[in-house]
Amino acid sequence: MKKLNLLFALVALAALVVVPNFLKNYGIHMFTTWLVFIIATMGLNLTVGYAGQKSLGHAAFFGIGAYTVAIFLKAGLSFWLGLPVAALFCFVVGLALGFPALRVQTIYLAFATLGFNTALWLVMRNEEWLTGGTYGINNIARPSLGGISFDGNLAYYYLVLTFTVVLALLLWGLLRSPWGKAFTALRDNAIRAESLGIDTRSYTLLSFAIGAVYAGVAGGLYASQVQFIDPALFTVGASIMMYLMVVVGGPGYFLGPVLGSAVGVVLPEWLRFAQAWYLFVFGAAVVVLMIWLPDGLLSIPDRLKARRQSREASAARAAQGVKA
């Protein structure tokens, strides 16, 4: 099974490397946006899917990363300096946001993170001296490295793909480490995890902080991709959409963000043939998915396996009854 998963991952990676060469600029843009949201939702999946916390403020960290990189570039500083600073800033703010999770849970925590997103959005909109307010920041430059320019859409796509693969490998290693097991234990039963000696306070804070770093990096990459940002991109609605991406893909599944981001970014474009109805069709499709597959699309194999095992167990019991 592991070899099959590895083969699938290699084939998918090869497709991501080759396919964009045959796409026009808009197709490359859509693929790049998909990768950016994969990075962002990988962080949210850690917070929500693995650590079991509720967060509706992820777009705020996305915005912090975007504005930090944009401000650094406008000040004449390097993208390669702005992106680590954005990640560090998001880590610190993520730690601070994690403190409410030590006192409140479930819907109350969701409201706390929602309030945080709203407060930060107001700062982005009103502090024109820093963020440009509703006018935003435009002409955001794309980076270069060692004489290699990433101004072209295809070149920038490969840069984002590299970030996506590296961050995915780092998260994979984290989840396979004792830290990953601690996050899962925290999600399954916080009281039992604490009785086993796991410092639930520290891991709760870390789940928010690490998730925020992923969102900040994604936001910084997105700012250079679209080369214009304004507060409308980082509203509570954007946070809810990211949360839906995690839920639809499958919270707690490593590849959940890949599938969920495709549903949130690529599927609406495919539904544009419906013209004015495409948002209704997309919303209805998401609602149906959440009703019939509350554990996400990637839970389908597990559900089929559970049904098969249930049928086999029922058949075994029936056979024992006949023998008796």
C-alpha angles and dihedrals in degrees: 000000000000091000090050091051091048091050091050091050092050092049091049091049091049089051091051089052097046108032099064089061088070096047131091122239095274092052091050089049091053092049091049091050090049091054091048091054091045087060093046095048093045085067093046090048089057091052098041107022102037105024095035097229125142116234130173095165102076094113088062091064089044087056094046090056093046096048094043093054092042093051092047092051092047088052090056095254126134125273087224089061096042096052096056090044089052090050092049092047091050090049091055094044090045090055089052092049090051093065095078087056088064090063108027133036143187115007094001091057090048090055091049092053090044089055090050091053091049093049093050092046089055090053090051091049100043105035095078094165089066108024103023090244115231090347090064126195120296138184092044107178126232117234133252129203128200093339093315112122122208095194093114118084094235094047091049090048090057090049091054090044089055091051090048094052094045094048091045091053091048091051091046090054091047093051092049091050126082087266090063092050089050091052090051092048089051090053096047098047123345094192093051090045091054091048088055090058099261113146095232093183093058095045092048091054092044092051090059094041097050092043089052091052091056091049091048093052090048091050092051091051091047093052092057091042098056093027091213131072135177134169093266089076094061106048128132087263089063090052091051090050091052090049089051090051090057094045095046093046094046125274111237093023114113094220093042093101091053093057096034093052090049089055092047099042110022103031095061089056091052089051094055089099084079088063109194092011098055095095090050091049091048093048092047091049091052092048091051091049092051092049097047098031108031090166093054137253094296090061090071095089091048092049092050090048091050091050092049091050090048091052091047091050091049091049091049091051091048091050091050090050092053091050091049 
